Amino acid sequence: MTIAANDKSQQDIDDDLFSLSPRHPDSRLEADWLFLFNKLPPDQWFSADYAYKTSGWLKVHTNIRKRQRILTQISEAYIDGEYDWAEYRSQILKRINMHILKLHQHHGVEDDGFFPEFVSMYPALAPAFEILGHDHEYLNELLDTLQAQNDQLARSEDEDKALADALHKTLEAVTDLLSQHLTDEEDLVIPILGLRQG
């Protein structure tokens, strides 16, 4: 292989590196905000060099997705007739309360600590973190609705299919938002965690 061929190979690699795109097809992250994502793409997040700094955050997000998926599955099982009213309530009430609590805790830590710290490290990413902050505001509204519906469910010993349907629609809205938000957040935050010193 000639030196020119070697040079072209390296150029192809460099071009591929900088043509990476976010993992979510509807990502709201602009190309200019992905300079760290391009240095630390997802296939390296769990490598030995980075996992000790990235895996904690990713595990929290995995647990959020898992709790959300379980809630949606319970809700769908009731709608499909797999659970009666009593079983549905026993399966979902405490899980919703715990899920809401943990989401508020996680987002509070981000809003009050991590996100301002990351913006101070990379001021060019401030608009991206504004998007994530607005997501938290919208999510809080959805969670308030979900909490009110869950509180009503706790008081409803008699079957109320309209309430269950409304609660399911709220769960679907939360799922859609979390799917977008968590992936955008990971594409932005995980490279910061992996590449920072210390």
C-alpha positions as protocol buffer text, in pm:
chain_id: "A"
residue {
  index: 1
  type: MET
  ca { x: 0 y: 0 z: 0 }
}
residue {
  index: 2
  type: THR
  ca { x: 140 y: 340 z: -94 }
}
residue {
  index: 3
  type: ILE
  ca { x: 182 y: 637 z: 137 }
}
residue {
  index: 4
  type: ALA
  ca { x: -90 y: 816 z: -61 }
}
residue {
  index: 5
  type: ALA
  ca { x: -326 y: 523 z: -1 }
}
residue {
  index: 6
  type: ASN
  ca { x: -242 y: 533 z: 369 }
}
residue {
  index: 7
  type: ASP
  ca { x: -312 y: 906 z: 376 }
}
residue {
  index: 8
  type: LYS
  ca { x: -646 y: 855 z: 202 }
}
residue {
  index: 9
  type: SER
  ca { x: -739 y: 583 z: 449 }
}
residue {
  index: 10
  type: GLN
  ca { x: -671 y: 817 z: 741 }
}
residue {
  index: 11
  type: GLN
  ca { x: -870 y: 1092 z: 568 }
}
residue {
  index: 12
  type: ASP
  ca { x: -1164 y: 854 z: 523 }
}
residue {
  index: 13
  type: ILE
  ca { x: -1147 y: 768 z: 892 }
}
residue {
  index: 14
  type: ASP
  ca { x: -1141 y: 1136 z: 985 }
}
residue {
  index: 15
  type: ASP
  ca { x: -1435 y: 1208 z: 755 }
}
residue {
  index: 16
  type: ASP
  ca { x: -1634 y: 925 z: 909 }
}
residue {
  index: 17
  type: LEU
  ca { x: -1555 y: 1053 z: 1257 }
}
residue {
  index: 18
  type: PHE
  ca { x: -1693 y: 1397 z: 1183 }
}
residue {
  index: 19
  type: SER
  ca { x: -1998 y: 1275 z: 993 }
}
residue {
  index: 20
  type: LEU
  ca { x: -2141 y: 1095 z: 1295 }
}
residue {
  index: 21
  type: SER
  ca { x: -2498 y: 1182 z: 1375 }
}
residue {
  index: 22
  type: PRO
  ca { x: -2697 y: 1157 z: 1699 }
}
residue {
  index: 23
  type: ARG
  ca { x: -2858 y: 823 z: 1773 }
}
residue {
  index: 24
  type: HIS
  ca { x: -3214 y: 954 z: 1790 }
}
residue {
  index: 25
  type: PRO
  ca { x: -3361 y: 1014 z: 1441 }
}
residue {
  index: 26
  type: ASP
  ca { x: -3546 y: 1320 z: 1570 }
}
residue {
  index: 27
  type: SER
  ca { x: -3256 y: 1459 z: 1769 }
}
residue {
  index: 28
  type: ARG
  ca { x: -3274 y: 1830 z: 1841 }
}
residue {
  index: 29
  type: LEU
  ca { x: -2897 y: 1856 z: 1882 }
}
residue {
  index: 30
  type: GLU
  ca { x: -2731 y: 2073 z: 1620 }
}
residue {
  index: 31
  type: ALA
  ca { x: -2413 y: 1956 z: 1450 }
}
residue {
  index: 32
  type: ASP
  ca { x: -2210 y: 2231 z: 1621 }
}
residue {
  index: 33
  type: TRP
  ca { x: -2301 y: 2085 z: 1960 }
}
residue {
  index: 34
  type: LEU
  ca { x: -2168 y: 1738 z: 1877 }
}
residue {
  index: 35
  type: PHE
  ca { x: -1795 y: 1810 z: 1892 }
}
residue {
  index: 36
  type: LEU
  ca { x: -1757 y: 1593 z: 2203 }
}
residue {
  index: 37
  type: PHE
  ca { x: -1995 y: 1324 z: 2077 }
}
residue {
  index: 38
  type: ASN
  ca { x: -1769 y: 1297 z: 1770 }
}
residue {
  index: 39
  type: LYS
  ca { x: -1466 y: 1246 z: 1995 }
}
residue {
  index: 40
  type: LEU
  ca { x: -1641 y: 988 z: 2212 }
}
residue {
  index: 41
  type: PRO
  ca { x: -1911 y: 809 z: 2009 }
}
residue {
  index: 42
  type: PRO
  ca { x: -2151 y: 559 z: 2168 }
}
residue {
  index: 43
  type: ASP
  ca { x: -1952 y: 251 z: 2072 }
}
residue {
  index: 44
  type: GLN
  ca { x: -1683 y: 366 z: 2317 }
}
residue {
  index: 45
  type: TRP
  ca { x: -1906 y: 464 z: 2612 }
}
residue {
  index: 46
  type: PHE
  ca { x: -1865 y: 129 z: 2783 }
}
residue {
  index: 47
  type: SER
  ca { x: -1501 y: 71 z: 2693 }
}
residue {
  index: 48
  type: ALA
  ca { x: -1248 y: 21 z: 2970 }
}
residue {
  index: 49
  type: ASP
  ca { x: -1114 y: 375 z: 2925 }
}
residue {
  index: 50
  type: TYR
  ca { x: -1449 y: 544 z: 2988 }
}
residue {
  index: 51
  type: ALA
  ca { x: -1700 y: 309 z: 3154 }
}
residue {
  index: 52
  type: TYR
  ca { x: -1598 y: 404 z: 3508 }
}
residue {
  index: 53
  type: LYS
  ca { x: -1703 y: 761 z: 3431 }
}
residue {
  index: 54
  type: THR
  ca { x: -2006 y: 700 z: 3207 }
}
residue {
  index: 55
  type: SER
  ca { x: -2176 y: 385 z: 3335 }
}
residue {
  index: 56
  type: GLY
  ca { x: -2337 y: 543 z: 3643 }
}
residue {
  index: 57
  type: TRP
  ca { x: -2535 y: 798 z: 3441 }
}
residue {
  index: 58
  type: LEU
  ca { x: -2628 y: 539 z: 3178 }
}
residue {
  index: 59
  type: LYS
  ca { x: -2746 y: 298 z: 3449 }
}
residue {
  index: 60
  type: VAL
  ca { x: -2977 y: 564 z: 3593 }
}
residue {
  index: 61
  type: HIS
  ca { x: -3125 y: 618 z: 3247 }
}
residue {
  index: 62
  type: THR
  ca { x: -3160 y: 243 z: 3192 }
}
residue {
  index: 63
  type: ASN
  ca { x: -3359 y: 221 z: 3515 }
}
residue {
  index: 64
  type: ILE
  ca { x: -3580 y: 515 z: 3414 }
}
residue {
  index: 65
  type: ARG
  ca { x: -3658 y: 348 z: 3082 }
}
residue {
  index: 66
  type: LYS
  ca { x: -3725 y: 16 z: 3254 }
}
residue {
  index: 67
  type: ARG
  ca { x: -3966 y: 166 z: 3510 }
}
residue {
  index: 68
  type: GLN
  ca { x: -4147 y: 356 z: 3236 }
}
residue {
  index: 69
  type: ARG
  ca { x: -4176 y: 42 z: 3022 }
}
residue {
  index: 70
  type: ILE
  ca { x: -4314 y: -164 z: 3314 }
}
residue {
  index: 71
  type: LEU
  ca { x: -4578 y: 100 z: 3393 }
}
residue {
  index: 72
  type: THR
  ca { x: -4688 y: 111 z: 3029 }
}
residue {
  index: 73
  type: GLN
  ca { x: -4703 y: -270 z: 3014 }
}
residue {
  index: 74
  type: ILE
  ca { x: -4920 y: -286 z: 3328 }
}
residue {
  index: 75
  type: SER
  ca { x: -5152 y: -22 z: 3186 }
}
residue {
  index: 76
  type: GLU
  ca { x: -5177 y: -204 z: 2853 }
}
residue {
  index: 77
  type: ALA
  ca { x: -5240 y: -535 z: 3031 }
}
residue {
  index: 78
  type: TYR
  ca { x: -5540 y: -385 z: 3210 }
}
residue {
  index: 79
  type: ILE
  ca { x: -5676 y: -230 z: 2890 }
}
residue {
  index: 80
  type: ASP
  ca { x: -5636 y: -566 z: 2714 }
}
residue {
  index: 81
  type: GLY
  ca { x: -5828 y: -744 z: 2991 }
}
residue {
  index: 82
  type: GLU
  ca { x: -5531 y: -930 z: 3139 }
}
residue {
  index: 83
  type: TYR
  ca { x: -5574 y: -765 z: 3480 }
}
residue {
  index: 84
  type: ASP
  ca { x: -5890 y: -697 z: 3671 }
}
residue {
  index: 85
  type: TRP
  ca { x: -5934 y: -362 z: 3845 }
}
residue {
  index: 86
  type: ALA
  ca { x: -5796 y: -473 z: 4180 }
}
residue {
  index: 87
  type: GLU
  ca { x: -5484 y: -632 z: 4027 }
}
residue {
  index: 88
  type: TYR
  ca { x: -5424 y: -331 z: 3804 }
}
residue {
  index: 89
  type: ARG
  ca { x: -5437 y: -96 z: 4101 }
}
residue {
  index: 90
  type: SER
  ca { x: -5212 y: -318 z: 4313 }
}
residue {
  index: 91
  type: GLN
  ca { x: -4955 y: -339 z: 4035 }
}
residue {
  index: 92
  type: ILE
  ca { x: -4941 y: 25 z: 3928 }
}
residue {
  index: 93
  type: LEU
  ca { x: -5015 y: 258 z: 4221 }
}
residue {
  index: 94
  type: LYS
  ca { x: -4689 y: 229 z: 4418 }
}
residue {
  index: 95
  type: ARG
  ca { x: -4481 y: 198 z: 4103 }
}
residue {
  index: 96
  type: ILE
  ca { x: -4609 y: 530 z: 3968 }
}
residue {
  index: 97
  type: ASN
  ca { x: -4537 y: 705 z: 4298 }
}
residue {
  index: 98
  type: MET
  ca { x: -4182 y: 570 z: 4305 }
}
residue {
  index: 99
  type: HIS
  ca { x: -4119 y: 651 z: 3939 }
}
residue {
  index: 100
  type: ILE
  ca { x: -4232 y: 1011 z: 3981 }
}
residue {
  index: 101
  type: LEU
  ca { x: -4020 y: 1055 z: 4295 }
}
residue {
  index: 102
  type: LYS
  ca { x: -3706 y: 919 z: 4127 }
}
residue {
  index: 103
  type: LEU
  ca { x: -3756 y: 1129 z: 3813 }
}
residue {
  index: 104
  type: HIS
  ca { x: -3792 y: 1446 z: 4020 }
}
residue {
  index: 105
  type: GLN
  ca { x: -3481 y: 1358 z: 4220 }
}
residue {
  index: 106
  type: HIS
  ca { x: -3275 y: 1287 z: 3908 }
}
residue {
  index: 107
  type: HIS
  ca { x: -3383 y: 1601 z: 3728 }
}
residue {
  index: 108
  type: GLY
  ca { x: -3332 y: 1815 z: 4038 }
}
residue {
  index: 109
  type: VAL
  ca { x: -2970 y: 1700 z: 4059 }
}
residue {
  index: 110
  type: GLU
  ca { x: -2924 y: 1779 z: 3690 }
}
residue {
  index: 111
  type: ASP
  ca { x: -3092 y: 2121 z: 3698 }
}
residue {
  index: 112
  type: ASP
  ca { x: -2925 y: 2239 z: 4019 }
}
residue {
  index: 113
  type: GLY
  ca { x: -2582 y: 2081 z: 3975 }
}
residue {
  index: 114
  type: PHE
  ca { x: -2468 y: 1898 z: 3668 }
}
residue {
  index: 115
  type: PHE
  ca { x: -2619 y: 2108 z: 3390 }
}
residue {
  index: 116
  type: PRO
  ca { x: -2485 y: 2444 z: 3518 }
}
residue {
  index: 117
  type: GLU
  ca { x: -2147 y: 2279 z: 3571 }
}
residue {
  index: 118
  type: PHE
  ca { x: -2142 y: 2143 z: 3215 }
}
residue {
  index: 119
  type: VAL
  ca { x: -2243 y: 2480 z: 3070 }
}
residue {
  index: 120
  type: SER
  ca { x: -1961 y: 2648 z: 3262 }
}
residue {
  index: 121
  type: MET
  ca { x: -1721 y: 2393 z: 3110 }
}
residue {
  index: 122
  type: TYR
  ca { x: -1862 y: 2431 z: 2757 }
}
residue {
  index: 123
  type: PRO
  ca { x: -2052 y: 2761 z: 2715 }
}
residue {
  index: 124
  type: ALA
  ca { x: -2122 y: 2680 z: 2349 }
}
residue {
  index: 125
  type: LEU
  ca { x: -2353 y: 2402 z: 2471 }
}
residue {
  index: 126
  type: ALA
  ca { x: -2578 y: 2638 z: 2669 }
}
residue {
  index: 127
  type: PRO
  ca { x: -2858 y: 2630 z: 2406 }
}
residue {
  index: 128
  type: ALA
  ca { x: -2856 y: 2250 z: 2411 }
}
residue {
  index: 129
  type: PHE
  ca { x: -2890 y: 2242 z: 2788 }
}
residue {
  index: 130
  type: GLU
  ca { x: -3173 y: 2495 z: 2762 }
}
residue {
  index: 131
  type: ILE
  ca { x: -3361 y: 2240 z: 2550 }
}
residue {
  index: 132
  type: LEU
  ca { x: -3304 y: 1974 z: 2816 }
}
residue {
  index: 133
  type: GLY
  ca { x: -3417 y: 2215 z: 3087 }
}
residue {
  index: 134
  type: HIS
  ca { x: -3739 y: 2289 z: 2897 }
}
residue {
  index: 135
  type: ASP
  ca { x: -3794 y: 1914 z: 2868 }
}
residue {
  index: 136
  type: HIS
  ca { x: -3779 y: 1893 z: 3247 }
}
residue {
  index: 137
  type: GLU
  ca { x: -4043 y: 2167 z: 3276 }
}
residue {
  index: 138
  type: TYR
  ca { x: -4274 y: 1987 z: 3034 }
}
residue {
  index: 139
  type: LEU
  ca { x: -4208 y: 1656 z: 3205 }
}
residue {
  index: 140
  type: ASN
  ca { x: -4293 y: 1809 z: 3542 }
}
residue {
  index: 141
  type: GLU
  ca { x: -4632 y: 1911 z: 3401 }
}
residue {
  index: 142
  type: LEU
  ca { x: -4693 y: 1557 z: 3273 }
}
residue {
  index: 143
  type: LEU
  ca { x: -4582 y: 1408 z: 3605 }
}
residue {
  index: 144
  type: ASP
  ca { x: -4817 y: 1640 z: 3794 }
}
residue {
  index: 145
  type: THR
  ca { x: -5101 y: 1510 z: 3575 }
}
residue {
  index: 146
  type: LEU
  ca { x: -4988 y: 1152 z: 3625 }
}
residue {
  index: 147
  type: GLN
  ca { x: -4967 y: 1201 z: 4003 }
}
residue {
  index: 148
  type: ALA
  ca { x: -5318 y: 1348 z: 4015 }
}
residue {
  index: 149
  type: GLN
  ca { x: -5452 y: 1056 z: 3811 }
}
residue {
  index: 150
  type: ASN
  ca { x: -5270 y: 808 z: 4033 }
}
residue {
  index: 151
  type: ASP
  ca { x: -5410 y: 975 z: 4345 }
}
residue {
  index: 152
  type: GLN
  ca { x: -5758 y: 946 z: 4194 }
}
residue {
  index: 153
  type: LEU
  ca { x: -5689 y: 582 z: 4111 }
}
residue {
  index: 154
  type: ALA
  ca { x: -5590 y: 518 z: 4473 }
}
residue {
  index: 155
  type: ARG
  ca { x: -5934 y: 644 z: 4582 }
}
residue {
  index: 156
  type: SER
  ca { x: -6125 y: 454 z: 4311 }
}
residue {
  index: 157
  type: GLU
  ca { x: -6210 y: 112 z: 4443 }
}
residue {
  index: 158
  type: ASP
  ca { x: -6486 y: 83 z: 4183 }
}
residue {
  index: 159
  type: GLU
  ca { x: -6369 y: 27 z: 3829 }
}
residue {
  index: 160
  type: ASP
  ca { x: -6320 y: 347 z: 3628 }
}
residue {
  index: 161
  type: LYS
  ca { x: -6215 y: 267 z: 3272 }
}
residue {
  index: 162
  type: ALA
  ca { x: -6216 y: 632 z: 3168 }
}
residue {
  index: 163
  type: LEU
  ca { x: -5960 y: 708 z: 3438 }
}
residue {
  index: 164
  type: ALA
  ca { x: -5744 y: 414 z: 3332 }
}
residue {
  index: 165
  type: ASP
  ca { x: -5757 y: 532 z: 2970 }
}
residue {
  index: 166
  type: ALA
  ca { x: -5662 y: 887 z: 3069 }
}
residue {
  index: 167
  type: LEU
  ca { x: -5375 y: 758 z: 3282 }
}
residue {
  index: 168
  type: HIS
  ca { x: -5256 y: 542 z: 2993 }
}
residue {
  index: 169
  type: LYS
  ca { x: -5252 y: 843 z: 2758 }
}
residue {
  index: 170
  type: THR
  ca { x: -5040 y: 1033 z: 3010 }
}
residue {
  index: 171
  type: LEU
  ca { x: -4800 y: 739 z: 3034 }
}
residue {
  index: 172
  type: GLU
  ca { x: -4770 y: 736 z: 2655 }
}
residue {
  index: 173
  type: ALA
  ca { x: -4692 y: 1109 z: 2654 }
}
residue {
  index: 174
  type: VAL
  ca { x: -4425 y: 1058 z: 2921 }
}
residue {
  index: 175
  type: THR
  ca { x: -4278 y: 769 z: 2723 }
}
residue {
  index: 176
  type: ASP
  ca { x: -4253 y: 981 z: 2407 }
}
residue {
  index: 177
  type: LEU
  ca { x: -4088 y: 1267 z: 2590 }
}
residue {
  index: 178
  type: LEU
  ca { x: -3844 y: 1045 z: 2779 }
}
residue {
  index: 179
  type: SER
  ca { x: -3747 y: 862 z: 2460 }
}
residue {
  index: 180
  type: GLN
  ca { x: -3648 y: 1192 z: 2301 }
}
residue {
  index: 181
  type: HIS
  ca { x: -3506 y: 1356 z: 2609 }
}
residue {
  index: 182
  type: LEU
  ca { x: -3291 y: 1075 z: 2747 }
}
residue {
  index: 183
  type: THR
  ca { x: -3126 y: 1003 z: 2413 }
}
residue {
  index: 184
  type: ASP
  ca { x: -3055 y: 1370 z: 2342 }
}
residue {
  index: 185
  type: GLU
  ca { x: -2921 y: 1408 z: 2695 }
}
residue {
  index: 186
  type: GLU
  ca { x: -2694 y: 1105 z: 2662 }
}
residue {
  index: 187
  type: ASP
  ca { x: -2554 y: 1222 z: 2329 }
}
residue {
  index: 188
  type: LEU
  ca { x: -2466 y: 1550 z: 2498 }
}
residue {
  index: 189
  type: VAL
  ca { x: -2370 y: 1448 z: 2851 }
}
residue {
  index: 190
  type: ILE
  ca { x: -2200 y: 1109 z: 2826 }
}
residue {
  index: 191
  type: PRO
  ca { x: -1908 y: 1242 z: 2617 }
}
residue {
  index: 192
  type: ILE
  ca { x: -1861 y: 1525 z: 2870 }
}
residue {
  index: 193
  type: LEU
  ca { x: -1842 y: 1272 z: 3153 }
}
residue {
  index: 194
  type: GLY
  ca { x: -1613 y: 1039 z: 2964 }
}
residue {
  index: 195
  type: LEU
  ca { x: -1368 y: 1303 z: 2845 }
}
residue {
  index: 196
  type: ARG
  ca { x: -1340 y: 1520 z: 3153 }
}
residue {
  index: 197
  type: GLN
  ca { x: -1037 y: 1482 z: 3375 }
}
residue {
  index: 198
  type: GLY
  ca { x: -1055 y: 1329 z: 3720 }
}
